Tab-separated table of C-alpha atoms and ligand atoms in Angstrom:
chain	number	residue	atom	x	y	z
A	1	MET	CA	-18.190	-86.635	-113.094
A	2	THR	CA	-18.931	-83.347	-111.411
A	3	THR	CA	-17.031	-82.807	-108.311
A	4	ILE	CA	-18.963	-81.439	-105.496
A	5	ARG	CA	-17.046	-79.223	-102.340
A	6	LEU	CA	-19.178	-78.951	-99.338
A	7	HIS	CA	-18.440	-76.978	-96.233
A	8	ASN	CA	-17.811	-79.632	-93.710
A	9	THR	CA	-18.704	-77.911	-89.703
A	10	ARG	CA	-16.315	-80.992	-88.264
A	11	THR	CA	-12.967	-79.637	-90.479
A	12	ARG	CA	-14.079	-76.165	-90.693
A	13	SER	CA	-13.293	-76.377	-94.375
A	14	LYS	CA	-14.727	-76.910	-97.735
A	15	GLU	CA	-13.848	-80.660	-98.745
A	16	GLU	CA	-14.313	-82.488	-101.939
A	17	PHE	CA	-17.243	-84.883	-101.134
A	18	ILE	CA	-16.310	-88.611	-101.363
A	19	PRO	CA	-19.253	-90.870	-100.621
A	20	ILE	CA	-18.710	-93.850	-99.113
A	21	ASP	CA	-20.955	-95.560	-101.774
A	22	PRO	CA	-21.626	-93.801	-104.686
A	23	ASP	CA	-24.559	-96.328	-105.732
A	24	ASN	CA	-26.064	-95.033	-102.365
A	25	VAL	CA	-25.498	-91.678	-101.446
A	26	ARG	CA	-26.651	-91.464	-98.051
A	27	MET	CA	-27.941	-87.746	-96.031
A	28	TYR	CA	-29.874	-87.642	-92.940
A	29	VAL	CA	-31.157	-83.915	-91.948
A	30	CYS	CA	-32.720	-83.075	-88.783
A	31	GLY	CA	-36.844	-82.890	-89.428
A	32	PRO	CA	-39.399	-80.763	-87.455
A	33	THR	CA	-41.364	-81.090	-84.079
A	34	VAL	CA	-44.569	-81.628	-84.991
A	35	TYR	CA	-46.529	-79.213	-82.532
A	36	ASP	CA	-47.394	-76.043	-84.603
A	37	ARG	CA	-46.922	-74.499	-88.012
A	38	ALA	CA	-43.765	-74.164	-89.538
A	39	HIS	CA	-42.431	-70.383	-89.078
A	40	LEU	CA	-40.220	-69.096	-91.725
A	41	GLY	CA	-36.826	-69.903	-90.001
A	42	ASN	CA	-37.923	-73.671	-90.194
A	43	ALA	CA	-38.348	-73.358	-94.066
A	44	ARG	CA	-35.040	-72.363	-94.630
A	45	PRO	CA	-33.331	-75.924	-93.597
A	46	VAL	CA	-35.931	-77.273	-95.572
A	47	VAL	CA	-35.335	-75.530	-98.708
A	48	VAL	CA	-31.401	-75.713	-98.289
A	49	PHE	CA	-31.289	-79.471	-98.352
A	50	ASP	CA	-33.790	-79.612	-101.049
A	51	VAL	CA	-31.354	-78.010	-103.321
A	52	LEU	CA	-28.337	-80.516	-102.102
A	53	TYR	CA	-30.742	-83.327	-102.748
A	54	ARG	CA	-31.170	-82.166	-106.063
A	55	LEU	CA	-27.910	-81.915	-106.734
A	56	LEU	CA	-26.658	-85.213	-105.380
A	57	LYS	CA	-29.876	-86.872	-107.778
A	58	GLN	CA	-28.361	-84.995	-110.870
A	59	VAL	CA	-24.859	-86.144	-110.334
A	60	TYR	CA	-25.059	-89.583	-108.405
A	61	GLY	CA	-28.335	-90.650	-110.148
A	62	ALA	CA	-31.918	-90.315	-108.970
A	63	GLY	CA	-31.940	-94.318	-108.086
A	64	HIS	CA	-28.460	-93.616	-105.789
A	65	VAL	CA	-29.430	-91.135	-103.069
A	66	THR	CA	-31.258	-91.884	-99.924
A	67	TYR	CA	-32.512	-88.825	-98.005
A	68	VAL	CA	-33.905	-89.038	-94.576
A	69	ARG	CA	-35.625	-86.372	-92.549
A	70	ASN	CA	-37.625	-87.419	-89.599
A	71	ILE	CA	-40.688	-86.246	-87.807
A	72	THR	CA	-40.239	-85.743	-84.012
A	73	ASP	CA	-43.574	-86.576	-82.928
A	74	VAL	CA	-42.621	-87.445	-79.381
A	75	GLU	CA	-41.194	-84.218	-77.435
A	76	ASP	CA	-42.207	-82.274	-74.392
A	77	LYS	CA	-43.550	-79.575	-76.728
A	78	ILE	CA	-45.961	-81.827	-78.272
A	79	ILE	CA	-47.151	-83.075	-74.842
A	80	ASP	CA	-47.570	-79.288	-73.528
A	81	ARG	CA	-49.304	-78.078	-76.681
A	82	ALA	CA	-52.045	-80.953	-76.486
A	83	ALA	CA	-52.618	-80.431	-73.178
A	84	GLU	CA	-53.369	-76.697	-73.929
A	85	ARG	CA	-55.291	-77.515	-76.777
A	86	GLY	CA	-57.222	-79.999	-75.187
A	87	ILE	CA	-56.749	-82.623	-77.850
A	88	ALA	CA	-55.072	-86.344	-78.318
A	89	ILE	CA	-51.348	-86.370	-78.757
A	90	ASP	CA	-51.713	-88.131	-82.224
A	91	GLU	CA	-54.222	-85.853	-83.265
A	92	LEU	CA	-51.760	-82.851	-82.771
A	93	THR	CA	-48.814	-84.771	-84.529
A	94	ARG	CA	-50.757	-85.721	-87.536
A	95	THR	CA	-52.491	-82.674	-88.175
A	96	THR	CA	-49.311	-80.259	-87.816
A	97	THR	CA	-47.166	-82.846	-89.816
A	98	ASP	CA	-49.956	-82.530	-92.932
A	99	TRP	CA	-49.448	-78.601	-92.435
A	100	PHE	CA	-45.687	-79.287	-92.906
A	101	HIS	CA	-46.338	-81.199	-96.043
A	102	GLN	CA	-48.643	-78.900	-97.353
A	103	ASP	CA	-46.498	-75.564	-96.405
A	104	MET	CA	-43.422	-77.447	-97.939
A	105	ALA	CA	-44.956	-78.452	-101.173
A	106	ALA	CA	-45.896	-74.810	-101.598
A	107	LEU	CA	-42.220	-74.307	-101.362
A	108	GLY	CA	-41.251	-77.083	-104.193
A	109	VAL	CA	-40.549	-79.372	-101.526
A	110	ASP	CA	-43.019	-82.479	-102.418
A	111	TYR	CA	-41.660	-85.864	-101.608
A	112	SER	CA	-44.948	-87.701	-102.119
A	113	ALA	CA	-43.842	-89.387	-105.337
A	114	ASP	CA	-40.205	-89.652	-104.579
A	115	ALA	CA	-38.423	-92.969	-104.133
A	116	GLY	CA	-35.083	-91.872	-102.643
A	117	PHE	CA	-36.880	-90.025	-99.603
A	118	ARG	CA	-37.841	-91.471	-96.398
A	119	GLU	CA	-39.332	-89.570	-93.367
A	120	PRO	CA	-39.194	-91.958	-90.391
A	121	LYS	CA	-41.359	-90.982	-87.081
A	122	ALA	CA	-39.877	-91.152	-83.753
A	123	THR	CA	-42.719	-93.187	-82.490
A	124	GLU	CA	-41.830	-95.738	-84.981
A	125	HIS	CA	-38.585	-96.608	-83.684
A	126	ILE	CA	-38.617	-96.489	-80.311
A	127	GLY	CA	-37.589	-100.356	-79.761
A	128	GLY	CA	-34.229	-99.153	-81.795
A	129	MET	CA	-33.977	-96.481	-79.534
A	130	ILE	CA	-33.921	-98.690	-76.231
A	131	ALA	CA	-31.404	-100.854	-78.240
A	132	MET	CA	-29.086	-98.187	-78.509
A	133	ILE	CA	-29.227	-96.978	-74.970
A	134	GLU	CA	-28.927	-100.456	-73.608
A	135	ASP	CA	-25.445	-100.680	-75.402
A	136	LEU	CA	-24.485	-97.550	-74.282
A	137	ILE	CA	-25.175	-98.552	-70.985
A	138	ALA	CA	-23.152	-101.968	-71.247
A	139	ASN	CA	-20.019	-99.919	-73.023
A	140	GLY	CA	-20.226	-97.644	-69.901
A	141	ASN	CA	-21.284	-94.555	-71.743
A	142	ALA	CA	-24.584	-94.365	-70.100
A	143	TYR	CA	-26.068	-94.908	-66.454
A	144	ALA	CA	-29.466	-95.400	-65.183
A	145	ALA	CA	-30.634	-93.516	-62.320
A	146	GLU	CA	-34.416	-92.874	-60.670
A	147	GLY	CA	-36.223	-93.905	-63.954
A	148	HIS	CA	-34.029	-91.836	-66.067
A	149	VAL	CA	-31.081	-92.999	-68.167
A	150	LEU	CA	-28.366	-90.469	-68.591
A	151	PHE	CA	-25.150	-90.036	-71.430
A	152	ARG	CA	-22.117	-89.317	-69.453
A	153	VAL	CA	-20.622	-86.864	-71.262
A	154	ARG	CA	-16.845	-87.285	-69.788
A	155	SER	CA	-16.775	-90.506	-71.095
A	156	TYR	CA	-16.743	-89.663	-74.702
A	157	ALA	CA	-13.235	-87.893	-75.231
A	158	ASP	CA	-14.313	-86.343	-78.439
A	159	TYR	CA	-17.283	-84.473	-77.104
A	160	GLY	CA	-17.405	-80.976	-78.418
A	161	LYS	CA	-15.146	-81.689	-81.520
A	162	LEU	CA	-17.768	-80.683	-83.846
A	163	SER	CA	-18.125	-77.389	-82.156
A	164	GLY	CA	-14.594	-77.155	-81.588
A	165	ARG	CA	-15.044	-76.224	-78.258
A	166	SER	CA	-14.016	-77.820	-75.084
A	167	VAL	CA	-16.437	-79.580	-72.291
A	168	ASP	CA	-16.359	-76.962	-69.841
A	169	ASP	CA	-16.612	-74.145	-72.208
A	170	MET	CA	-19.693	-75.626	-73.067
A	171	ILE	CA	-21.129	-76.054	-70.074
A	172	ALA	CA	-20.496	-72.180	-69.279
A	173	GLY	CA	-21.849	-71.166	-72.144
A	174	ALA	CA	-25.280	-73.633	-71.751
A	175	ARG	CA	-27.905	-73.767	-69.993
A	176	VAL	CA	-27.775	-77.278	-68.515
A	177	GLU	CA	-30.092	-78.714	-66.196
A	178	VAL	CA	-28.995	-79.670	-62.705
A	179	ALA	CA	-30.805	-82.741	-61.393
A	180	PRO	CA	-29.806	-84.754	-58.301
A	181	TYR	CA	-30.016	-88.019	-60.170
A	182	LYS	CA	-27.060	-86.784	-62.306
A	183	GLU	CA	-23.563	-87.923	-61.809
A	184	ASP	CA	-22.234	-84.579	-63.753
A	185	PRO	CA	-24.468	-81.386	-64.878
A	186	MET	CA	-23.360	-82.123	-68.804
A	187	ASP	CA	-24.974	-85.494	-68.923
A	188	PHE	CA	-28.227	-85.572	-71.021
A	189	VAL	CA	-30.952	-87.469	-71.000
A	190	LEU	CA	-31.467	-90.346	-73.237
A	191	TRP	CA	-34.761	-91.906	-71.438
A	192	LYS	CA	-36.830	-90.219	-68.819
A	193	PRO	CA	-40.028	-91.497	-67.080
A	194	SER	CA	-43.727	-91.084	-68.134
A	195	SER	CA	-46.776	-90.402	-65.752
A	196	ASP	CA	-49.922	-91.936	-66.802
A	197	ASP	CA	-51.261	-89.266	-68.735
A	198	GLN	CA	-47.935	-88.987	-70.599
A	199	PRO	CA	-46.906	-90.891	-73.908
A	200	GLY	CA	-44.619	-93.693	-72.526
A	201	TRP	CA	-43.242	-96.889	-73.522
A	202	ASP	CA	-42.271	-100.023	-71.230
A	203	SER	CA	-38.339	-100.453	-71.174
A	204	PRO	CA	-35.614	-102.002	-68.980
A	205	TRP	CA	-35.916	-98.643	-66.878
A	206	GLY	CA	-39.655	-98.670	-66.214
A	207	ARG	CA	-42.401	-96.871	-68.614
A	208	GLY	CA	-41.100	-94.009	-70.289
A	209	ARG	CA	-39.979	-92.214	-73.562
A	210	PRO	CA	-37.134	-90.996	-75.453
A	211	GLY	CA	-34.971	-88.038	-75.287
A	212	TRP	CA	-35.012	-85.865	-78.236
A	213	HIS	CA	-31.200	-86.409	-79.340
A	214	ILE	CA	-31.579	-90.444	-79.242
A	215	GLU	CA	-34.454	-90.035	-81.792
A	216	CYS	CA	-31.908	-89.246	-84.359
A	217	SER	CA	-29.124	-91.400	-83.491
A	218	ALA	CA	-31.572	-94.589	-83.837
A	219	MET	CA	-33.620	-93.186	-87.076
A	220	SER	CA	-30.235	-92.625	-88.825
A	221	LEU	CA	-28.840	-95.947	-87.838
A	222	ALA	CA	-32.142	-97.976	-88.996
A	223	LEU	CA	-32.181	-96.254	-92.416
A	224	LEU	CA	-28.716	-95.315	-93.174
A	225	GLY	CA	-26.559	-97.494	-90.806
A	226	GLU	CA	-23.724	-97.153	-88.754
A	227	SER	CA	-21.765	-94.863	-91.556
A	228	PHE	CA	-23.389	-92.474	-93.702
A	229	ASP	CA	-22.373	-89.445	-95.962
A	230	ILE	CA	-23.834	-85.980	-95.065
A	231	HIS	CA	-25.700	-84.781	-91.632
A	232	GLY	CA	-27.449	-81.342	-92.223
A	233	GLY	CA	-29.624	-78.955	-90.122
A	234	GLY	CA	-29.644	-75.902	-88.640
A	235	ILE	CA	-26.692	-73.908	-86.914
A	236	ASP	CA	-28.364	-73.622	-83.461
A	237	LEU	CA	-28.676	-77.797	-83.518
A	238	GLN	CA	-24.936	-78.262	-83.792
A	239	PHE	CA	-24.868	-77.693	-79.985
A	240	PRO	CA	-25.823	-79.585	-77.972
A	241	HIS	CA	-28.019	-81.580	-80.457
A	242	HIS	CA	-25.620	-82.759	-82.842
A	243	GLU	CA	-22.683	-83.112	-80.514
A	244	ASN	CA	-24.940	-85.460	-78.319
A	245	GLU	CA	-26.137	-87.478	-81.507
A	246	ILE	CA	-22.581	-88.064	-82.376
A	247	ALA	CA	-21.793	-88.856	-78.967
A	248	GLN	CA	-24.578	-91.164	-78.714
A	249	SER	CA	-23.878	-93.127	-82.145
A	250	CYS	CA	-20.188	-93.129	-81.733
A	251	CYS	CA	-20.314	-94.830	-78.702
A	252	ALA	CA	-22.829	-97.268	-79.341
A	253	HIS	CA	-21.282	-98.127	-82.664
A	254	PRO	CA	-17.252	-97.167	-82.260
A	255	ARG	CA	-16.316	-99.053	-85.633
A	256	GLY	CA	-18.983	-96.998	-87.211
A	257	GLN	CA	-17.993	-93.171	-88.608
A	258	PHE	CA	-21.569	-91.701	-88.094
A	259	ALA	CA	-21.783	-88.941	-90.198
A	260	ARG	CA	-18.723	-87.910	-92.252
A	261	TYR	CA	-20.020	-84.360	-93.572
A	262	TRP	CA	-21.743	-82.031	-91.215
A	263	LEU	CA	-23.615	-78.881	-93.280
A	264	HIS	CA	-25.057	-76.497	-90.891
A	265	ASN	CA	-27.318	-73.455	-92.356
A	266	GLU	CA	-27.347	-70.341	-90.777
A	267	MET	CA	-30.471	-68.510	-89.393
A	268	LEU	CA	-33.141	-66.562	-91.125
A	269	GLN	CA	-33.887	-63.119	-89.593
A	270	VAL	CA	-36.606	-60.811	-90.745
A	271	GLU	CA	-35.828	-56.869	-91.929
A	272	GLY	CA	-32.491	-57.468	-89.992
A	273	LYS	CA	-34.007	-58.421	-86.757
A	274	LYS	CA	-34.136	-62.064	-84.829
A	275	MET	CA	-37.490	-63.661	-85.752
A	276	SER	CA	-39.405	-63.514	-82.365
A	277	LYS	CA	-42.909	-63.273	-81.010
A	278	SER	CA	-42.098	-60.590	-78.813
A	279	LEU	CA	-41.141	-58.207	-81.512
A	280	GLY	CA	-43.734	-58.696	-83.526
A	281	ASN	CA	-41.915	-60.094	-86.737
A	282	PHE	CA	-42.539	-63.678	-86.338
A	283	PHE	CA	-44.596	-65.271	-89.109
A	284	THR	CA	-45.538	-68.722	-90.562
A	285	VAL	CA	-44.933	-69.882	-94.029
A	286	ARG	CA	-48.699	-70.416	-94.038
A	287	ASP	CA	-49.381	-66.841	-93.140
A	288	LEU	CA	-46.758	-65.518	-95.900
A	289	LEU	CA	-48.730	-67.730	-98.451
A	290	ASP	CA	-52.035	-66.791	-97.147
A	291	GLN	CA	-51.156	-63.129	-97.777
A	292	GLY	CA	-50.519	-63.910	-101.466
A	293	VAL	CA	-46.717	-64.433	-101.315
A	294	PRO	CA	-46.647	-67.122	-103.826
A	295	GLY	CA	-44.245	-70.147	-102.420
A	296	GLU	CA	-42.117	-69.968	-105.078
A	297	VAL	CA	-41.463	-66.294	-103.933
A	298	ILE	CA	-40.560	-67.469	-100.916
A	299	ARG	CA	-37.964	-70.117	-102.624
A	300	PHE	CA	-36.499	-67.566	-104.547
A	301	VAL	CA	-35.457	-65.333	-101.870
A	302	PHE	CA	-34.144	-67.908	-100.043
A	303	LEU	CA	-31.909	-69.119	-102.805
A	304	SER	CA	-30.579	-65.620	-102.983
A	305	THR	CA	-28.452	-65.751	-99.897
A	306	HIS	CA	-25.814	-68.570	-99.380
A	307	TYR	CA	-26.958	-71.173	-96.612
A	308	ARG	CA	-23.953	-70.397	-94.504
A	309	LYS	CA	-24.783	-66.528	-94.672
A	310	PRO	CA	-27.733	-65.297	-92.286
A	311	MET	CA	-30.479	-64.652	-94.040
A	312	ASP	CA	-32.768	-61.245	-94.287
A	313	TRP	CA	-36.229	-62.118	-95.467
A	314	THR	CA	-37.402	-58.441	-96.649
A	315	GLU	CA	-40.559	-57.522	-98.467
A	316	ALA	CA	-38.356	-55.886	-100.792
A	317	LYS	CA	-36.819	-58.911	-101.555
A	318	ALA	CA	-40.009	-60.767	-102.172
A	319	ALA	CA	-41.364	-57.883	-104.504
A	320	GLY	CA	-37.901	-58.192	-106.077
A	321	ALA	CA	-38.477	-62.075	-106.552
A	322	ARG	CA	-41.749	-61.723	-107.738
A	323	ARG	CA	-41.106	-59.292	-110.473
A	324	THR	CA	-37.854	-61.666	-111.589
A	325	LEU	CA	-40.508	-64.738	-111.704
A	326	ARG	CA	-42.755	-63.091	-113.722
A	327	LYS	CA	-40.579	-62.230	-116.470
A	328	TRP	CA	-39.308	-65.409	-116.588
A	329	TYR	CA	-42.235	-67.307	-116.325
A	330	GLU	CA	-43.098	-64.746	-119.281
A	331	GLN	CA	-40.165	-65.797	-121.307
A	332	THR	CA	-40.319	-69.316	-120.998
A	333	THR	CA	-44.201	-69.649	-121.913
A	334	ASP	CA	-43.377	-71.369	-125.105
A	335	ASP	CA	-41.026	-73.925	-123.686
A	336	THR	CA	-41.544	-77.590	-124.534
A	337	GLY	CA	-39.325	-79.123	-122.132
A	338	ALA	CA	-36.424	-80.000	-124.276
A	339	GLY	CA	-33.636	-78.168	-122.732
A	340	GLU	CA	-31.052	-78.925	-120.298
A	341	VAL	CA	-30.166	-77.627	-116.713
A	342	ASP	CA	-26.866	-74.918	-117.502
A	343	PRO	CA	-23.541	-76.492	-116.587
A	344	ALA	CA	-22.919	-73.214	-115.090
A	345	ILE	CA	-25.675	-73.551	-112.549
A	346	LEU	CA	-24.266	-77.400	-111.735
A	347	ARG	CA	-20.955	-75.915	-111.193
A	348	ALA	CA	-22.111	-72.879	-108.711
A	349	LEU	CA	-23.961	-75.672	-106.753
A	350	SER	CA	-21.258	-77.958	-106.591
A	351	ASN	CA	-19.297	-74.943	-104.906
A	352	ASP	CA	-20.781	-75.566	-101.677
A	353	LEU	CA	-24.205	-74.923	-102.722
A	354	ASN	CA	-23.909	-71.612	-104.102
A	355	THR	CA	-26.863	-70.919	-104.998
A	356	HIS	CA	-26.571	-67.033	-105.171
A	357	GLU	CA	-24.354	-67.626	-107.976
A	358	ALA	CA	-26.835	-69.773	-109.640
A	359	ILE	CA	-29.666	-67.195	-109.516
A	360	ALA	CA	-26.695	-64.694	-111.473
A	361	THR	CA	-26.691	-67.386	-113.989
A	362	LEU	CA	-30.445	-67.465	-114.384
A	363	HIS	CA	-30.079	-63.885	-115.305
A	364	ASP	CA	-27.581	-64.601	-117.223
A	365	LEU	CA	-29.673	-67.039	-119.568
A	366	SER	CA	-32.340	-64.542	-119.322
A	367	THR	CA	-30.517	-61.734	-120.772
A	368	ARG	CA	-29.027	-64.237	-123.743
A	369	GLY	CA	-32.529	-65.064	-124.237
A	370	GLU	CA	-31.590	-68.924	-123.837
A	371	SER	CA	-35.089	-69.437	-122.960
A	372	ALA	CA	-35.166	-73.262	-123.074
A	373	ALA	CA	-31.839	-73.667	-120.902
A	374	LEU	CA	-33.490	-71.093	-118.527
A	375	ALA	CA	-36.529	-72.866	-118.164
A	376	ALA	CA	-34.577	-76.409	-117.867
A	377	SER	CA	-32.592	-74.536	-114.993
A	378	LEU	CA	-35.368	-73.032	-113.339
A	379	ARG	CA	-36.759	-76.485	-112.907
A	380	PHE	CA	-33.896	-78.024	-111.254
A	381	LEU	CA	-33.967	-75.236	-109.056
A	382	GLY	CA	-37.690	-75.812	-107.676
A	383	LEU	CA	-38.901	-73.313	-109.670
A	384	LEU	CA	-40.918	-72.740	-112.624
A	385	GLY	CA	-43.786	-75.492	-111.047
A	386	GLU	CA	-46.892	-73.617	-112.613
A	387	SER	CA	-47.986	-72.941	-115.972
A	388	ALA	CA	-47.489	-68.969	-116.469
A	389	PRO	CA	-51.474	-68.383	-116.812
A	390	GLU	CA	-51.607	-69.822	-113.226
A	391	TRP	CA	-48.592	-67.581	-111.982
A	392	ALA	CA	-50.234	-64.591	-113.257
A	393	ALA	CA	-53.431	-65.039	-111.418
A	394	GLU	CA	-51.606	-66.244	-108.559
A	395	SER	CA	-49.153	-63.147	-108.441
A	396	PRO	CA	-50.500	-60.401	-110.005
A	397	VAL	CA	-48.430	-57.315	-110.131
A	398	ASP	CA	-47.619	-55.650	-106.880
A	399	ALA	CA	-49.421	-52.119	-106.025
A	400	GLY	CA	-46.788	-50.128	-106.594
A	401	THR	CA	-46.213	-51.062	-109.923
A	402	THR	CA	-49.597	-50.992	-110.848
A	403	ALA	CA	-49.853	-47.540	-109.613
A	404	LEU	CA	-47.376	-46.243	-111.472
A	405	ILE	CA	-48.449	-47.784	-114.499
A	406	GLU	CA	-51.811	-46.566	-114.253
A	407	GLN	CA	-50.792	-42.840	-113.368
A	408	LEU	CA	-48.291	-42.717	-116.436
A	409	LEU	CA	-50.845	-43.887	-118.669
A	410	ALA	CA	-53.437	-41.385	-117.359
A	411	ALA	CA	-50.667	-38.590	-118.277
A	412	ARG	CA	-49.959	-39.950	-121.677
A	413	ALA	CA	-53.737	-39.567	-121.855
A	414	GLU	CA	-54.127	-35.975	-120.624
A	415	ALA	CA	-50.937	-35.111	-122.936
A	416	ARG	CA	-52.671	-36.587	-126.005
A	417	LYS	CA	-56.315	-34.778	-124.782
A	418	SER	CA	-53.991	-31.552	-124.298
A	419	ARG	CA	-52.676	-32.316	-127.961
A	420	ASP	CA	-49.400	-32.286	-126.464
A	421	PHE	CA	-48.231	-34.964	-129.101
A	422	ALA	CA	-44.368	-34.617	-128.404
A	423	ARG	CA	-45.238	-35.477	-124.607
A	424	ALA	CA	-47.560	-38.019	-125.238
A	425	ASP	CA	-45.280	-39.820	-127.788
A	426	ALA	CA	-42.329	-40.128	-125.020
A	427	LEU	CA	-44.486	-41.758	-122.620
A	428	ARG	CA	-45.538	-44.025	-125.052
A	429	ASP	CA	-42.107	-44.958	-125.974
A	430	GLY	CA	-40.942	-44.864	-122.227
A	431	ILE	CA	-43.286	-46.903	-121.149
A	432	ALA	CA	-42.662	-49.539	-123.880
A	433	ALA	CA	-38.799	-49.401	-123.510
A	434	ALA	CA	-39.811	-50.128	-119.378
A	435	GLY	CA	-40.824	-53.643	-121.009
A	436	VAL	CA	-44.518	-52.827	-120.263
A	437	ILE	CA	-46.886	-54.130	-123.118
A	438	VAL	CA	-50.081	-51.754	-123.717
A	439	MET	CA	-52.965	-52.548	-125.858
A	440	ASP	CA	-55.047	-49.621	-126.922
A	441	SER	CA	-58.388	-50.192	-127.820
A	442	ALA	CA	-61.732	-47.967	-128.312
A	443	SER	CA	-62.784	-48.744	-124.660
A	444	GLY	CA	-59.114	-47.508	-123.031
A	445	SER	CA	-55.789	-49.160	-122.480
A	446	THR	CA	-55.209	-52.449	-120.815
A	447	TRP	CA	-51.460	-53.566	-120.115
A	448	ASP	CA	-49.157	-56.355	-118.882
A	449	LEU	CA	-45.506	-56.617	-117.893
A	450	GLY	CA	-43.267	-58.019	-120.665
A	451	PRO	CA	-40.246	-60.255	-119.852
A	452	ASP	CA	-37.863	-57.424	-120.101
A	453	PHE	CA	-39.708	-55.632	-117.725
A	454	ASP	CA	-37.669	-52.537	-115.971
A	455	LEU	CA	-39.179	-51.093	-112.897
A	456	ALA	CA	-36.271	-48.351	-112.879
A	457	LYS	CA	-36.891	-47.048	-116.130
A	458	LEU	CA	-40.438	-47.190	-115.531
A	459	GLU	CA	-39.942	-44.851	-112.303
A	460	ALA	CA	-37.475	-42.585	-114.687
A	461	LEU	CA	-40.721	-41.338	-116.547
A	462	LYS	CA	-42.442	-39.952	-113.586
B	1	AMP	P1	-37.234	-76.240	-84.064
B	1	AMP	O1	-38.353	-76.231	-84.035
B	1	AMP	O2	-36.731	-75.216	-83.633
B	1	AMP	O3	-36.693	-77.557	-83.546
B	1	AMP	O4	-36.429	-76.082	-85.481
B	1	AMP	C1	-36.593	-76.769	-86.447
B	1	AMP	C2	-35.443	-76.420	-87.583
B	1	AMP	O5	-35.685	-75.211	-88.028
B	1	AMP	C3	-34.162	-76.883	-87.164
B	1	AMP	O6	-33.696	-77.369	-87.976
B	1	AMP	C4	-33.845	-75.482	-86.753
B	1	AMP	O7	-32.087	-75.423	-87.244
B	1	AMP	C5	-34.523	-74.815	-87.814
B	1	AMP	N1	-35.002	-73.563	-87.516
B	1	AMP	C6	-35.280	-72.950	-86.551
B	1	AMP	N2	-35.320	-71.296	-86.458
B	1	AMP	C7	-34.629	-70.716	-87.550
B	1	AMP	C8	-34.041	-69.628	-88.015
B	1	AMP	N3	-34.552	-68.486	-87.242
B	1	AMP	N4	-33.836	-69.438	-89.369
B	1	AMP	C9	-33.197	-71.173	-89.909
B	1	AMP	N5	-33.396	-72.155	-89.256
B	1	AMP	C10	-34.268	-72.106	-88.353
B	2	ZN	ZN1	-31.503	-84.511	-85.066
């Protein structure tokens, strides 16, 4: 069996992955809070952990992996947004969840027919959250005060271990809310009271709603048990969200281990800058799709950077990905589906999800003309999901390349007209050598990009 090695944030080292039960490998990833369209950064963990899920299924068998990614459908951002828009909370969460599914499906992440995937909603697990909070109070790790229940951070000696920081350092660096009902400013909310116009559930502490952190602890317990294998999410969730999940789960179920391997993806930036509304470089996945950037191009760009490195989204990368995919689509048009995933792809992914190296392998397969293995490997990575004509229709050649080809063809026609046959022939040969297929007819020339289109060669002809 392939050995998978993963970088575990908890130990800060790459470790051999040994599942608790190879017949049921279990992974939990923090899912979206459904109040708005997913932005491009939100899509990164979705794609990263999709690749890991595919790898686990390949190695352990599709029926032997359970992947849970929750939907946070009760949270203050949701309450605020529904009020702003004047719509009911369940309408907002339902619409946003549908958007999320559609946008992620465009990126090759569609689990609608996947038996190993579970998508619990927080609102379906309130009973489990209340039970866990009761256990925490009984164990002395939490206390009720003024309709709130708070986790007593100082009661858990290992708090901060995931991040490798002391509680005092974390307090210094965090925006902790001071409130009169807290014993310590570091203590965080497990349960809070709801007013009549806010969503709420009856509980031993009055009508209220859960804090965000307890949602993941309760949902992972319900679906994966006290101990499971992998917990994932963006690095921004490491503290406080993941520290708090660990504190809650380990104190409520001291015999369990909670998650054994913690994986965190780095953040996404845009053209070298943090994506932010104030910088005007904030966009959603849907914005890009609507601008005609195919979902597979987004996925390909994501895969080109290792998940533990900051990823820079640039237009140049998107244009490059589009050209490469176009070439591979054309190279694999006759594929019968009989090829196998190249072992070098599995080796690269098994080395802490080295997707960058996997893409280098795809290039090798393409160069060597191994189109059956190329097609199988592309599909395994969640690419090549369309037929070549669909892709070509959706993904026309970018405007710059089109203009250059048109310009060179015009120059060739001009050379012919002025009987400069040497120049006309040099252009014809150069264009062909750059991988552009030109079809001349009485009514003029049409062209298309061949599988080994090479923009640099074309540019050299200018
Ligand atoms: P949020 O909506 O902020 O709770 O984020 C939802 C998910 O998106 C979490 O897993 C975050 O870690 C992830 N995320 C948010 N912003 C970024 C970003 N710029 N790059 C990568 N992941 C992000
Ligand atoms: Zn979580």
